[in-house]
Short mmCIF file of C-alpha atoms in Angstrom, two decimals:
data_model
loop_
_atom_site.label_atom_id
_atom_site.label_comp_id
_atom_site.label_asym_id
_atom_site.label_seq_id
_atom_site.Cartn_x
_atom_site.Cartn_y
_atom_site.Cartn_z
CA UNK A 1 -55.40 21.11 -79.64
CA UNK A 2 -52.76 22.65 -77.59
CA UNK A 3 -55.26 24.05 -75.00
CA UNK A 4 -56.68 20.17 -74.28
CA UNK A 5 -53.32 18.92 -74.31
CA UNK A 6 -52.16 21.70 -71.42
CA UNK A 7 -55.45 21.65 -69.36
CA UNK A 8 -55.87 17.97 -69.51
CA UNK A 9 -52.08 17.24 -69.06
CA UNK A 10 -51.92 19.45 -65.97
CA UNK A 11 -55.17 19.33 -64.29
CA UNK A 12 -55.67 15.45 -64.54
CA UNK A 13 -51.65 14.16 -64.44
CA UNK A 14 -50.11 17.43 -62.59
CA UNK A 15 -53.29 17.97 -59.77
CA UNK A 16 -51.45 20.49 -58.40
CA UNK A 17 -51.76 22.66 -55.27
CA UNK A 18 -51.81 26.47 -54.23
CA UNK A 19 -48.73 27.07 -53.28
CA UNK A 20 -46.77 24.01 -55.02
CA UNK A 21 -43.72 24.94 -57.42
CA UNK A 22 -44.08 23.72 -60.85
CA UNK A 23 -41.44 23.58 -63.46
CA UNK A 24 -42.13 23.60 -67.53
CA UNK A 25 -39.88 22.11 -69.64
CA UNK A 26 -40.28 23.74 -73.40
CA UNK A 27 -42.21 26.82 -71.58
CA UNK A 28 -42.54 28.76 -74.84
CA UNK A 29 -43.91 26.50 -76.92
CA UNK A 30 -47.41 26.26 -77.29
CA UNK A 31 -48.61 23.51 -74.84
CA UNK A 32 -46.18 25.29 -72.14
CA UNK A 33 -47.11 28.56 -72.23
CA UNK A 34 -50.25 27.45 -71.62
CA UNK A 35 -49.71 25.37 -68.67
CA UNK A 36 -47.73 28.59 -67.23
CA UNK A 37 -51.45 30.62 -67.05
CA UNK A 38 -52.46 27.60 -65.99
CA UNK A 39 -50.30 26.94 -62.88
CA UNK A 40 -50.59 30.78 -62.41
CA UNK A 41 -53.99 30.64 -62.21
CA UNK A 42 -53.84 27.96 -59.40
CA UNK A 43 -51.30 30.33 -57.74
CA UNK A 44 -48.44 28.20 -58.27
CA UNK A 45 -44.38 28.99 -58.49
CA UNK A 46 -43.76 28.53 -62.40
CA UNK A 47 -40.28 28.03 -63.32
CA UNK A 48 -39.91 27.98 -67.13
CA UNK A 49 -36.97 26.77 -69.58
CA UNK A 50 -36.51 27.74 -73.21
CA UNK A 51 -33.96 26.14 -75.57
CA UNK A 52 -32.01 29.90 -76.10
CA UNK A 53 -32.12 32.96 -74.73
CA UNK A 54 -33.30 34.61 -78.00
CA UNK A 55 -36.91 32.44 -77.47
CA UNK A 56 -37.37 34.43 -74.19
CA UNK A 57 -36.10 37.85 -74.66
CA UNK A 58 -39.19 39.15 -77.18
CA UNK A 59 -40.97 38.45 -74.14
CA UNK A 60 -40.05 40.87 -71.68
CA UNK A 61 -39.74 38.33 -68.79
CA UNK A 62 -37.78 38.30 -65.52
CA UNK A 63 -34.52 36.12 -67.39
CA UNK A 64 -32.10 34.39 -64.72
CA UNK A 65 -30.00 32.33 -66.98
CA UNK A 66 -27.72 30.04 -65.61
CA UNK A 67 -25.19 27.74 -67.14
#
């Protein structure tokens, strides 16, 4: 369910653009993470928030937290 939910959620309601910047609120959560490949796919600026810092860090990712 969580890959209708992204695709249909960003492809039908989001239509976005190469190029445009997109911004996921809950990015590591199941639906979000999604919509991340997703937007990447489309070549899109993904910028991703988690509710801690200890959600993000298994990851490995490029952290810029601000406060």
């Amino acid at each position: 369910m969580p890959g209708l939910t992204a695709y249909v959620g960003f492809y039908d309601f989001c239509a976005p653009k190469k190029g445009e910047n997109v911004f996921i609120s809950s990015a590591f959560g199941a639906v979000g993470q999604l919509v991340g490949q997703l937007a990447k796919l489309m070549r899109c600026y993904v910028v991703g928030s988690a509710g801690s810092k200890e959600k993000v860090s298994p990851f490995g990712t490029n952290i810029q937290q601000r406060t």
